[in-house]
XYZ file of C-alpha atoms in Angstrom:
771
model
C -5.638 58.965 -41.152
C -4.351 57.856 -44.516
C -0.832 59.100 -45.229
C -1.336 62.015 -47.677
C -0.133 61.258 -51.166
C 1.791 64.526 -51.191
C 3.922 63.271 -48.349
C 5.136 60.497 -50.603
C 6.184 62.932 -53.335
C 9.739 61.566 -53.732
C 8.611 58.011 -54.419
C 5.659 59.088 -56.514
C 7.691 61.446 -58.658
C 10.389 58.861 -59.154
C 7.764 56.397 -60.303
C 6.580 58.849 -62.976
C 3.288 57.930 -64.518
C 2.769 55.235 -61.880
C 2.644 57.954 -59.254
C 0.250 60.168 -61.202
C -2.106 57.254 -61.716
C -1.914 56.341 -58.039
C -2.582 59.896 -56.951
C -5.605 60.357 -59.215
C -7.034 57.008 -58.166
C -6.764 57.894 -54.483
C -8.374 61.320 -54.988
C -11.260 59.865 -56.992
C -11.771 57.164 -54.401
C -11.860 59.642 -51.551
C -14.132 61.961 -53.459
C -16.599 59.154 -54.156
C -16.618 58.189 -50.467
C -17.234 61.797 -49.478
C -20.142 62.190 -51.898
C -21.662 58.920 -50.757
C -21.388 59.997 -47.121
C -23.055 63.306 -47.844
C -26.089 61.545 -49.296
C -26.288 58.531 -47.024
C -23.505 58.195 -44.424
C -22.463 54.531 -44.294
C -22.861 52.839 -40.931
C -19.774 51.462 -39.260
C -19.602 47.702 -38.891
C -17.420 45.149 -37.198
C -15.807 42.445 -39.256
C -18.935 40.386 -38.628
C -21.696 42.751 -37.477
C -22.769 46.380 -37.085
C -21.629 48.339 -34.038
C -23.818 47.501 -31.050
C -23.126 49.139 -27.689
C -21.685 46.640 -25.270
C -22.982 46.719 -21.691
C -20.409 48.007 -19.232
C -18.691 45.267 -17.297
C -18.605 45.574 -13.556
C -15.536 46.975 -11.823
C -14.875 46.191 -8.155
C -13.341 49.622 -7.550
C -16.425 51.419 -8.767
C -14.303 53.737 -10.891
C -15.426 54.807 -14.377
C -14.229 52.672 -17.269
C -11.861 54.678 -19.467
C -11.466 54.309 -23.205
C -8.500 55.580 -25.238
C -9.133 56.818 -28.790
C -6.107 57.258 -31.075
C -6.519 58.887 -34.477
C -4.687 58.232 -37.709
C -1.967 60.543 -38.934
C 0.958 58.558 -40.291
C 4.256 59.531 -38.698
C 2.418 62.188 -36.680
C 0.806 59.282 -34.807
C 4.045 58.716 -32.899
C 2.722 61.498 -30.638
C 0.338 58.876 -29.211
C 3.318 57.228 -27.510
C 4.148 60.424 -25.646
C 0.532 60.699 -24.465
C 0.523 57.101 -23.196
C 3.796 57.743 -21.380
C 2.125 60.573 -19.414
C -0.959 58.421 -18.729
C 1.303 55.821 -17.142
C 3.134 58.469 -15.098
C -0.188 59.803 -13.807
C -1.466 56.247 -13.132
C -4.453 56.598 -15.450
C -5.883 53.122 -16.225
C -7.109 52.320 -19.727
C -9.913 49.771 -20.084
C -10.388 49.821 -23.870
C -8.494 51.096 -26.895
C -9.739 52.021 -30.370
C -7.387 53.256 -33.045
C -7.159 54.107 -36.716
C -4.098 53.825 -38.958
C -1.005 54.768 -36.924
C -3.320 55.055 -33.929
C -4.306 51.423 -34.496
C -0.642 50.404 -34.429
C 0.246 52.290 -31.245
C -3.072 51.317 -29.648
C -2.679 47.680 -30.629
C 0.807 47.494 -29.152
C -0.425 49.058 -25.910
C -3.475 46.779 -25.788
C -1.199 43.750 -26.280
C 0.576 44.515 -23.005
C 3.560 46.632 -24.066
C 4.408 49.653 -21.935
C 4.871 53.149 -23.344
C 8.639 52.764 -22.964
C 8.619 49.447 -24.835
C 6.555 50.959 -27.655
C 8.868 53.959 -27.857
C 11.942 51.719 -28.040
C 10.319 49.552 -30.715
C 9.231 52.436 -32.954
C 12.605 54.150 -32.707
C 14.393 50.911 -33.572
C 12.418 50.331 -36.773
C 14.102 51.345 -40.014
C 11.003 53.030 -41.439
C 12.588 53.733 -44.789
C 13.236 50.010 -45.171
C 9.830 48.993 -43.778
C 8.059 51.122 -46.375
C 9.552 49.113 -49.212
C 8.801 45.628 -50.447
C 12.250 44.970 -51.781
C 13.746 42.009 -49.969
C 17.032 42.753 -48.271
C 19.637 41.632 -50.773
C 21.272 39.419 -48.174
C 17.970 37.475 -47.977
C 17.227 37.412 -51.701
C 17.333 34.129 -53.610
C 20.629 33.763 -55.449
C 18.911 33.673 -58.841
C 17.207 36.986 -58.134
C 20.549 38.482 -57.132
C 21.773 37.666 -60.629
C 18.953 39.793 -62.055
C 20.535 42.799 -60.346
C 23.757 42.646 -62.291
C 22.583 44.246 -65.524
C 18.949 45.214 -65.014
C 18.891 48.401 -63.013
C 15.357 49.782 -62.962
C 13.184 48.074 -60.357
C 9.762 48.922 -61.687
C 7.314 46.281 -60.400
C 5.907 45.603 -63.862
C 3.917 42.520 -64.711
C 3.127 41.414 -68.241
C -0.260 39.940 -69.153
C -1.764 39.567 -72.613
C 0.837 41.928 -74.055
C 0.054 44.703 -71.556
C 1.966 45.999 -68.566
C 0.297 45.373 -65.193
C 0.951 47.383 -62.035
C 0.500 46.366 -58.390
C -2.542 47.546 -56.439
C -0.254 49.653 -54.280
C 3.248 51.023 -54.470
C 3.977 49.009 -51.307
C 2.564 45.542 -50.595
C 3.396 45.831 -46.894
C 5.380 42.611 -46.374
C 8.041 44.210 -44.197
C 5.530 46.287 -42.247
C 3.440 43.194 -41.545
C 6.438 41.212 -40.329
C 7.608 44.120 -38.163
C 4.171 44.228 -36.534
C 4.167 40.452 -36.286
C 7.409 40.527 -34.330
C 6.094 43.178 -31.940
C 2.887 41.223 -31.239
C 4.459 37.759 -31.080
C 3.287 37.309 -27.485
C -0.425 37.585 -28.464
C -0.310 35.672 -31.774
C -2.700 33.031 -30.367
C -5.368 35.591 -29.355
C -8.283 35.644 -31.809
C -10.874 37.652 -29.848
C -9.559 41.174 -29.265
C -11.613 41.337 -26.037
C -9.176 38.769 -24.636
C -6.134 40.995 -25.075
C -4.727 42.591 -21.893
C -6.827 45.608 -22.915
C -9.883 45.116 -25.201
C -8.994 46.575 -28.575
C -10.545 47.698 -31.855
C -8.879 48.724 -35.118
C -10.791 50.608 -37.803
C -10.373 50.034 -41.540
C -12.398 51.014 -44.608
C -14.162 48.632 -46.985
C -12.825 49.587 -50.411
C -16.006 48.430 -52.170
C -18.590 50.172 -49.982
C -16.722 52.938 -48.153
C -18.033 51.531 -44.882
C -16.033 51.774 -41.679
C -15.083 48.246 -40.583
C -14.295 47.798 -36.900
C -11.980 44.817 -36.517
C -12.707 42.984 -33.263
C -11.247 39.539 -33.880
C -8.707 37.648 -35.941
C -5.024 38.486 -35.955
C -3.770 41.636 -34.230
C -0.894 42.296 -36.630
C -3.154 41.903 -39.678
C -5.752 44.222 -38.151
C -3.141 46.917 -37.540
C -1.752 46.486 -41.060
C -5.234 46.758 -42.611
C -6.004 49.914 -40.669
C -2.856 51.582 -42.033
C -3.305 50.669 -45.724
C -3.134 54.154 -47.227
C -4.832 53.833 -50.645
C -2.482 53.862 -53.596
C 0.513 53.619 -51.279
C -0.167 50.294 -49.539
C -1.970 47.447 -51.259
C -5.386 46.650 -49.724
C -5.631 43.838 -47.165
C -8.102 41.078 -47.960
C -9.822 39.988 -44.747
C -13.119 38.148 -44.276
C -13.774 38.527 -48.013
C -13.392 42.312 -47.818
C -10.756 44.538 -49.415
C -9.680 46.836 -46.596
C -7.808 50.115 -46.805
C -6.861 52.865 -44.362
C -9.540 53.441 -41.741
C -8.900 57.168 -41.790
C -11.028 57.499 -44.912
C -14.193 56.416 -43.090
C -13.453 57.072 -39.396
C -10.139 58.703 -38.619
C -11.194 59.382 -35.017
C -12.951 56.150 -33.889
C -14.924 57.535 -30.963
C -18.014 55.407 -31.683
C -15.901 52.249 -31.837
C -14.487 53.002 -28.380
C -17.910 53.801 -26.885
C -19.230 50.478 -28.158
C -16.796 48.807 -25.751
C -18.873 50.045 -22.825
C -16.613 52.797 -21.474
C -17.753 55.716 -19.313
C -15.060 58.253 -20.119
C -12.934 58.846 -23.207
C -9.426 60.170 -23.675
C -9.249 61.240 -27.319
C -5.935 61.999 -29.045
C -6.259 63.636 -32.462
C -3.129 64.009 -34.622
C -4.958 64.662 -37.898
C -3.200 66.769 -40.502
C -4.322 70.432 -40.229
C -5.819 72.449 -43.073
C -3.296 74.708 -44.780
C -3.843 78.436 -45.458
C -4.234 79.627 -49.037
C -0.637 80.805 -49.381
C 0.588 77.231 -48.794
C -1.606 75.662 -51.481
C 0.740 76.278 -54.382
C 1.071 72.856 -56.050
C -1.243 70.118 -57.292
C -0.001 67.754 -54.571
C -0.640 70.326 -51.837
C -4.150 70.867 -53.165
C -4.739 67.096 -53.250
C -3.427 66.789 -49.716
C -5.804 69.536 -48.586
C -8.756 67.791 -50.241
C -7.975 64.568 -48.382
C -7.642 66.446 -45.081
C -11.019 68.154 -45.585
C -12.820 64.875 -46.178
C -11.125 63.154 -43.253
C -11.838 66.041 -40.857
C -15.559 66.131 -41.687
C -16.233 62.718 -40.158
C -13.816 63.399 -37.279
C -15.654 66.622 -36.409
C -18.974 64.762 -36.424
C -17.629 62.249 -33.932
C -15.991 64.933 -31.782
C -19.346 66.669 -31.510
C -20.636 63.621 -29.605
C -18.097 63.992 -26.796
C -19.258 64.826 -23.273
C -17.773 67.426 -20.948
C -16.254 64.621 -18.885
C -14.212 63.352 -21.864
C -10.650 64.598 -22.375
C -9.417 65.721 -25.812
C -5.709 66.093 -26.567
C -4.582 67.815 -29.777
C -0.770 67.610 -29.971
C 0.485 70.791 -31.712
C 2.369 69.051 -34.524
C 1.929 71.927 -36.968
C 2.630 70.932 -40.558
C 4.816 67.946 -39.628
C 4.676 65.445 -42.484
C 2.588 62.308 -42.143
C 5.263 60.390 -44.074
C 8.457 61.683 -42.478
C 9.178 58.898 -40.012
C 12.573 60.432 -39.298
C 10.648 62.763 -36.978
C 9.172 59.986 -34.822
C 11.147 60.997 -31.726
C 10.139 64.644 -32.079
C 6.462 63.687 -32.460
C 6.654 61.641 -29.247
C 7.983 64.672 -27.372
C 5.167 66.869 -28.718
C 2.571 64.284 -27.639
C 4.071 64.084 -24.172
C 4.027 67.870 -23.836
C 0.416 68.077 -24.995
C -0.659 65.447 -22.456
C 1.086 67.314 -19.649
C -0.866 70.408 -20.631
C -4.028 68.382 -19.807
C -2.537 67.090 -16.582
C -5.270 68.464 -14.333
C -8.073 66.755 -16.296
C -6.147 63.488 -16.566
C -5.134 63.393 -12.895
C -8.797 63.259 -11.968
C -8.909 59.787 -13.572
C -5.813 58.463 -11.747
C -5.694 55.494 -9.367
C -3.902 55.189 -6.087
C -0.415 53.600 -6.455
C -1.416 50.179 -5.075
C -4.554 50.044 -7.221
C -2.613 51.033 -10.338
C 0.001 48.393 -9.558
C -2.784 45.752 -9.551
C -4.072 47.136 -12.865
C -0.599 47.031 -14.421
C -0.080 43.463 -13.265
C -3.270 42.423 -15.062
C -2.276 44.081 -18.353
C 1.463 43.471 -18.427
C 2.935 41.560 -21.339
C 3.133 37.799 -20.894
C 4.997 35.596 -23.347
C 3.019 32.639 -24.661
C 3.963 29.118 -23.584
C 6.556 27.383 -25.741
C 5.028 25.151 -28.412
C 6.494 22.600 -30.780
C 5.814 22.830 -34.500
C 4.430 19.432 -35.521
C 3.594 20.364 -39.107
C 3.579 23.141 -41.688
C 0.778 23.544 -44.197
C -0.139 25.997 -46.910
C -3.176 28.223 -46.476
C -6.085 27.456 -48.843
C -5.085 30.188 -51.298
C -1.496 28.877 -51.395
C -2.164 25.164 -51.955
C -0.378 25.157 -55.308
C 2.835 26.089 -53.442
C 2.539 23.386 -50.769
C 5.714 21.551 -51.795
C 7.790 24.727 -52.008
C 6.478 25.869 -48.625
C 7.211 22.493 -47.049
C 10.788 22.534 -48.370
C 11.405 26.099 -47.197
C 9.997 25.629 -43.685
C 11.498 22.200 -43.097
C 14.010 23.628 -40.534
C 11.186 24.634 -38.138
C 9.269 21.322 -38.122
C 9.727 19.017 -35.141
C 11.317 21.746 -33.031
C 10.124 24.334 -30.503
C 8.770 27.389 -32.272
C 11.723 29.733 -32.709
C 10.755 33.250 -33.875
C 14.229 33.890 -35.307
C 14.253 30.716 -37.413
C 10.668 31.330 -38.494
C 11.633 34.828 -39.617
C 14.519 33.408 -41.650
C 12.247 30.904 -43.381
C 9.701 33.597 -44.208
C 12.484 35.775 -45.617
C 13.747 32.847 -47.709
C 10.314 32.167 -49.205
C 9.691 35.868 -49.850
C 13.184 36.145 -51.326
C 12.072 33.935 -54.236
C 10.349 37.118 -55.473
C 7.240 35.128 -56.381
C 4.885 36.384 -53.668
C 3.622 39.842 -52.802
C 3.133 38.796 -49.154
C 4.138 35.841 -46.994
C 2.637 35.444 -43.542
C 1.775 32.741 -41.021
C -0.481 31.829 -38.136
C -0.320 29.174 -35.429
C -3.008 26.484 -35.892
C -4.051 23.253 -34.178
C -5.144 19.931 -35.630
C -6.387 17.852 -32.723
C -3.448 17.480 -30.361
C -0.922 18.745 -32.904
C 0.280 22.364 -33.263
C 1.530 23.721 -36.534
C 1.974 26.700 -38.809
C -0.288 27.734 -41.669
C 1.637 29.715 -44.257
C -0.272 32.276 -46.302
C 1.684 33.040 -49.481
C -0.163 35.236 -51.955
C 1.254 35.271 -55.457
C 1.930 38.663 -56.975
C -1.289 39.978 -58.458
C 0.701 41.449 -61.357
C 2.483 38.141 -62.080
C 3.496 35.519 -62.940
C 5.201 37.168 -65.939
C 7.465 40.166 -65.414
C 9.725 42.593 -67.236
C 12.806 44.472 -66.012
C 14.793 47.177 -67.727
C 18.448 48.102 -67.836
C 20.311 51.129 -69.087
C 24.006 51.866 -69.559
C 25.421 55.195 -70.692
C 29.026 56.365 -70.825
C 30.618 59.565 -72.123
C 34.295 60.525 -71.775
C 33.756 64.159 -72.897
C 36.072 63.583 -75.857
C 33.470 62.499 -78.342
C 33.535 58.847 -77.302
C 30.293 57.584 -75.864
C 28.366 54.354 -75.637
C 24.783 53.424 -74.986
C 22.968 50.161 -74.282
C 19.348 49.604 -73.275
C 18.077 46.192 -72.250
C 14.906 44.421 -71.162
C 14.531 41.099 -69.392
C 11.293 39.158 -69.842
C 10.649 36.556 -67.150
C 7.957 33.884 -67.433
C 7.676 32.089 -64.087
C 5.729 29.173 -62.601
C 5.879 27.193 -65.824
C 5.647 23.998 -63.788
C 5.296 22.908 -60.167
C 9.053 22.852 -59.633
C 9.296 26.556 -60.499
C 10.589 26.491 -64.067
C 11.360 29.895 -65.620
C 11.837 31.095 -69.154
C 14.039 34.193 -69.254
C 14.774 36.263 -72.353
C 17.154 39.233 -72.535
C 17.046 41.732 -75.376
C 19.626 44.514 -75.633
C 20.030 47.288 -78.199
C 22.754 49.879 -78.581
C 26.490 49.566 -79.028
C 26.422 45.887 -78.049
C 23.199 44.283 -79.316
C 22.397 41.057 -77.536
C 19.729 38.362 -77.459
C 19.794 35.497 -74.957
C 17.026 33.115 -73.995
C 17.250 30.341 -71.439
C 15.004 27.883 -69.635
C 15.807 27.489 -65.952
C 14.492 24.205 -64.588
C 14.953 23.278 -60.911
C 15.244 19.550 -60.363
C 13.705 19.551 -56.876
C 11.343 21.691 -54.784
C 14.152 23.207 -52.767
C 15.482 24.667 -56.066
C 18.977 23.421 -55.245
C 19.840 21.398 -58.365
C 18.976 22.901 -61.731
C 19.525 22.556 -65.464
C 19.595 25.493 -67.910
C 19.536 25.094 -71.710
C 20.225 28.396 -73.484
C 20.577 30.083 -76.852
C 22.191 33.454 -77.501
C 23.625 35.906 -80.000
C 25.605 39.096 -79.446
C 27.582 41.748 -81.322
C 30.503 43.658 -79.822
C 33.446 45.809 -80.828
C 36.954 44.389 -80.632
C 39.920 46.761 -80.669
C 43.329 45.782 -82.036
C 46.066 47.663 -80.213
C 49.753 48.316 -80.754
C 51.575 50.104 -77.937
C 48.175 50.991 -76.465
C 47.152 52.740 -79.666
C 44.180 51.488 -81.601
C 45.176 50.387 -85.100
C 41.926 48.674 -85.987
C 38.505 47.836 -84.680
C 36.444 44.798 -85.597
C 32.748 44.177 -85.244
C 32.476 40.677 -83.802
C 29.302 38.650 -84.126
C 28.922 35.429 -82.179
C 26.118 32.991 -81.478
C 26.079 29.935 -79.222
C 23.829 27.288 -77.728
C 24.557 25.506 -74.499
C 23.305 23.618 -71.491
C 24.353 24.102 -67.860
C 23.978 21.876 -64.822
C 24.351 23.414 -61.396
C 23.584 23.523 -57.720
C 22.704 26.446 -55.475
C 24.022 26.756 -51.933
C 21.412 28.560 -49.884
C 20.942 32.084 -51.205
C 24.647 32.945 -51.261
C 26.165 30.972 -54.108
C 26.134 28.344 -56.785
C 28.411 26.137 -58.821
C 27.571 25.281 -62.403
C 29.234 23.528 -65.291
C 28.192 23.252 -68.893
C 29.058 23.079 -72.558
C 28.647 25.627 -75.365
C 28.763 25.232 -79.118
C 28.685 28.174 -81.491
C 30.217 30.212 -84.262
C 31.269 33.767 -85.009
C 32.909 36.163 -87.411
C 34.807 39.424 -87.248
C 34.371 42.189 -89.845
C 36.689 45.162 -90.025
C 35.026 48.349 -88.829
C 37.946 50.778 -88.524
C 41.499 50.394 -89.825
C 43.561 49.324 -92.804
C 41.177 47.713 -95.330
C 43.862 45.145 -96.165
C 43.600 43.681 -92.670
C 42.025 40.234 -92.767
C 38.516 39.410 -91.668
C 38.030 36.038 -90.052
C 35.527 33.492 -88.824
C 35.799 31.226 -85.802
C 34.046 28.295 -84.177
C 33.228 27.879 -80.500
C 33.159 24.602 -78.636
C 33.936 24.579 -74.940
C 32.980 23.441 -71.508
C 33.223 25.561 -68.399
C 32.936 25.449 -64.626
C 32.015 28.509 -62.587
C 31.821 29.100 -58.848
C 29.828 32.149 -57.739
C 29.467 33.646 -54.263
C 27.417 36.755 -53.479
C 26.693 38.215 -50.074
C 26.823 41.896 -51.003
C 24.141 43.987 -49.364
C 23.890 46.282 -52.388
C 25.238 46.070 -55.923
C 25.025 49.790 -56.646
C 27.038 51.028 -53.680
C 28.046 48.027 -51.542
C 28.532 48.713 -47.858
C 28.930 45.218 -46.443
C 29.608 41.740 -47.728
C 31.621 40.102 -50.468
C 31.288 38.565 -53.918
C 33.453 36.083 -55.778
C 33.419 34.586 -59.267
C 35.946 31.974 -60.350
C 35.566 30.518 -63.857
C 37.541 28.061 -65.951
C 36.722 27.851 -69.653
C 38.122 24.999 -71.709
C 37.742 25.096 -75.523
C 38.143 21.689 -77.155
C 38.453 20.791 -80.802
C 36.375 17.703 -80.048
C 33.515 20.088 -79.284
C 34.088 22.070 -82.471
C 36.489 24.778 -81.275
C 39.210 26.188 -83.503
C 42.572 24.575 -82.959
C 44.117 27.855 -81.744
C 41.713 28.326 -78.854
C 43.138 28.082 -75.339
C 41.904 27.433 -71.832
C 41.116 30.562 -69.817
C 40.930 31.180 -66.082
C 39.342 34.300 -64.605
C 38.798 35.568 -61.065
C 36.785 38.490 -59.671
C 36.714 39.125 -55.902
C 35.238 42.100 -54.052
C 34.849 42.829 -50.347
C 33.093 45.817 -48.750
C 33.277 47.075 -45.166
C 31.637 50.160 -43.703
C 32.026 52.264 -40.594
C 29.185 54.720 -40.212
C 28.999 56.657 -43.472
C 32.446 55.497 -44.584
C 32.947 52.501 -46.896
C 36.153 50.799 -48.011
C 36.151 48.306 -50.888
C 38.967 45.996 -51.907
C 38.493 44.567 -55.384
C 40.765 42.226 -57.338
C 40.230 40.896 -60.871
C 42.490 38.834 -63.065
C 42.519 36.428 -65.952
C 44.911 34.320 -67.936
C 44.805 32.532 -71.264
C 46.749 29.437 -70.318
C 48.401 29.148 -73.733
C 48.616 32.873 -74.341
C 51.034 32.722 -77.242
C 48.534 30.746 -79.295
C 45.315 32.434 -78.157
C 42.938 34.098 -80.591
C 42.473 37.856 -80.427
C 38.744 37.474 -79.681
C 39.703 35.732 -76.425
C 41.820 38.650 -75.162
C 40.998 40.484 -71.931
C 40.753 44.275 -71.874
C 41.184 47.083 -69.363
C 40.473 50.802 -69.423
C 37.566 52.898 -68.265
C 36.021 53.897 -64.961
C 37.422 51.726 -62.133
C 39.169 49.534 -64.747
C 42.279 51.759 -64.943
C 40.370 55.015 -64.691
C 43.033 57.211 -66.262
C 42.754 55.380 -69.596
C 39.948 55.380 -72.099
C 37.717 52.333 -72.288
C 39.345 49.094 -73.557
C 42.639 50.822 -74.306
C 44.646 47.880 -72.904
C 44.286 44.374 -74.317
C 46.086 41.062 -73.958
C 45.842 37.362 -73.134
C 46.661 38.019 -69.459
C 45.475 40.757 -67.137
C 45.311 41.709 -63.509
C 43.965 44.697 -61.597
C 43.578 45.556 -57.928
C 41.620 48.485 -56.508
C 41.071 50.154 -53.186
C 37.922 52.265 -53.311
C 36.726 54.614 -50.599
C 33.488 56.565 -50.524
C 31.470 58.476 -47.982
C 27.735 58.865 -47.978
C 27.056 62.591 -48.176
C 23.305 62.555 -48.788
C 20.354 60.341 -47.923
C 16.921 59.945 -49.487
C 14.462 62.348 -47.930
C 11.289 64.299 -48.583
C 12.855 66.624 -51.137
C 12.332 66.202 -54.886
C 15.074 64.096 -56.470
C 16.726 63.740 -53.079
C 18.725 60.512 -53.497
C 21.599 58.839 -51.715
C 24.846 60.511 -52.751
C 28.462 59.424 -52.322
C 31.836 61.120 -52.730
C 34.825 58.867 -53.199
C 38.188 58.049 -54.710
C 40.022 54.990 -55.938
C 43.589 53.714 -56.242
C 44.133 51.152 -59.017
C 47.081 48.996 -60.036
C 46.926 46.793 -63.126
C 47.821 46.035 -66.726
C 47.529 43.506 -69.515
C 50.460 41.370 -70.637
C 51.326 39.337 -73.716
C 53.431 36.910 -71.658
C 52.284 35.684 -68.274
C 55.823 35.822 -66.902
C 55.961 39.582 -67.504
C 53.178 40.210 -65.006
C 54.557 42.052 -61.974
C 53.832 45.036 -59.765
C 56.669 46.914 -61.411
C 55.202 46.500 -64.880
C 51.707 47.447 -63.738
C 50.290 50.901 -64.337
C 49.074 52.998 -61.416
C 45.785 54.836 -61.825
C 43.224 56.553 -59.646
C 39.944 58.411 -59.731
C 37.836 60.926 -57.853
C 34.083 60.590 -58.229
C 30.636 61.699 -57.151
C 28.017 58.948 -57.226
C 24.212 59.124 -57.015
C 22.020 56.089 -56.347
C 19.177 57.107 -58.669
C 15.969 55.308 -59.580
C 17.528 54.379 -62.932
C 20.709 53.014 -61.348
C 24.028 54.421 -60.113
C 25.150 57.621 -61.818
C 28.784 58.747 -61.623
C 30.621 61.921 -62.511
C 34.319 61.087 -62.312
C 37.808 62.012 -63.353
C 40.608 59.459 -63.717
C 44.365 59.834 -63.938
C 47.252 57.562 -64.866
C 50.867 57.525 -63.655
C 52.050 58.169 -67.224
C 50.150 61.453 -67.442
C 46.936 60.225 -69.059
C 43.630 61.638 -67.801
C 40.016 60.793 -68.496
C 36.600 62.159 -67.570
C 33.408 60.164 -67.207
C 29.695 60.617 -67.062
C 28.659 57.059 -66.321
C 25.209 55.533 -65.763
C 25.547 51.887 -64.951
C 27.028 49.456 -62.505
C 30.850 49.364 -62.334
C 31.016 46.729 -59.576
């Protein structure tokens, strides 16, 4: 059964108009299928032919062949595991399995040789909230894509073609789900005919073009399961044998005919379909839409149930109104399924084998790991030929070695972490006597040009507020080496325009060169005894070129030169104060390290930036400019819901007495001396250390606007100094804060209060990233 769109209300509502469009598309699609069925019900077909009853194969024991039918139902389908557990306890043999959607997943795992206990352990171990996202774990993301996270908060998957925004075909492409299924079916990855599995198996999907039920009987088990669970509008369709396949629940949520075609004599049918709601529970548009989907799905299921014989066993686990999308209730659904099967114990026991006979049956169907093979080559699938060199460079560690699932998983994650592909998958292939891997990497259908958005808001409740909105335009795949043209545009308090061309120098994207051009405007405060006496509006433009090298996905070192100009015009203060112009000419070297698991609310990992900037008059810099050194280091550790962050930042103008005011460092604001207003400290030298603690007090769930929430506090020690020798703990100010943070769709949102050891206090409403 397709997961009802209403069950995905949190994600759909957060996605705004994307969700509405998805919902309407799914309803229209289902409605069209229902109308077509009413006029001329489409016949079910295998991936290569129509359903034809298969003659029963002989059985030495003379017992009836038993088929297991598992319906779709999303998270409700976990009840199937409880039913299978009881079947094993009662020693009921299963000779064929047919499943739809979640039933196809549970059925496929059982058919592959896993026991009920192994399936239960696997499903409980899966992080379903993570699986139902396409976002690469940040620890596996390419370093360049990690840099995108720093200022561009909103993660809308928007493509840009011919001046128009382009959306994916589904909110979820299913990469993580596919790889999770791939790992669970590793032992049968070489099986192409599903009749050759420990138990013959069929998965049912729906042809998106015709509405026809497609019974998958060959190919790849993990792909078949994934196709059967492609809820329309939620998961992107799976292209298989030149068909676009979506959730099988639309055409045949209870695949009784598919099971009968396997030549069975008796059926055990488990139906976890979503029930129809009474009128008093149909109060919203989403509930009405959900009911419409359930009606259409049940009509075909009831037709197939009408064909059952008295000797068949039907189990309807009483799951009530349990959500199809709430995978936090997987354990509870298993218990309900187990209880429902025990209620049918008498009927099921009649199908049981004697202990010794069941032991022989179990030995035939038990999981067997495939023989170890060596990877002699890696090649791109036909649709990924243009990425052959990138694929070869990424999967080089697996070639010439025994096939290691862990290393293969790391290479797949690395390729997917480039954020170029909507899915990356593989299959084992043979070329004569050689064994290799064929990598299927499908480029994003909404690419190769993308746009990201950023937003920063701050209000101190004293009339001082700031606002910046930004967009990043990314043009990728400019050449075979993966060149990118990136342009940032920002409006608000600090307007900014930067464009750069990122050109890797090899297919592994290790060495790179980046020419750039930029212009920005910012405010510069002039302070005396921490009181603002003037404020300048500084405009600066620069061109430069960087040369660098990446180290895996965790860091890079780059060096470069910049040449530019700027001026400062008085905005607030004594009109007799001078205005000035300046020239920029410098080279720099920067080392960056980033292994944070999350930039909004880090829980594990560390980040480090160390930069040396060296203005030189030979490059056009003003004679008063000085070398600068700056460090930023952050480390996060978590214990359950508790997180502790240590964070140190500091900088020094090496010839501080001669440095220009535009080169000064500033402190003040949330987590930058929280008791002081923004940029209220300024000087050629600065240092600040923080200890930040927060506890997760809320997690995303099925409720509207239910987001991860954190309560925390900070202790901060720091200051700015005119003379480097004055820097000491004794001369540092001591600040702190108490805050509530929400990890919203638009980025982290904070409500905080800060306090200073000299009696200053500040309040913040802050949307943006302080780390």
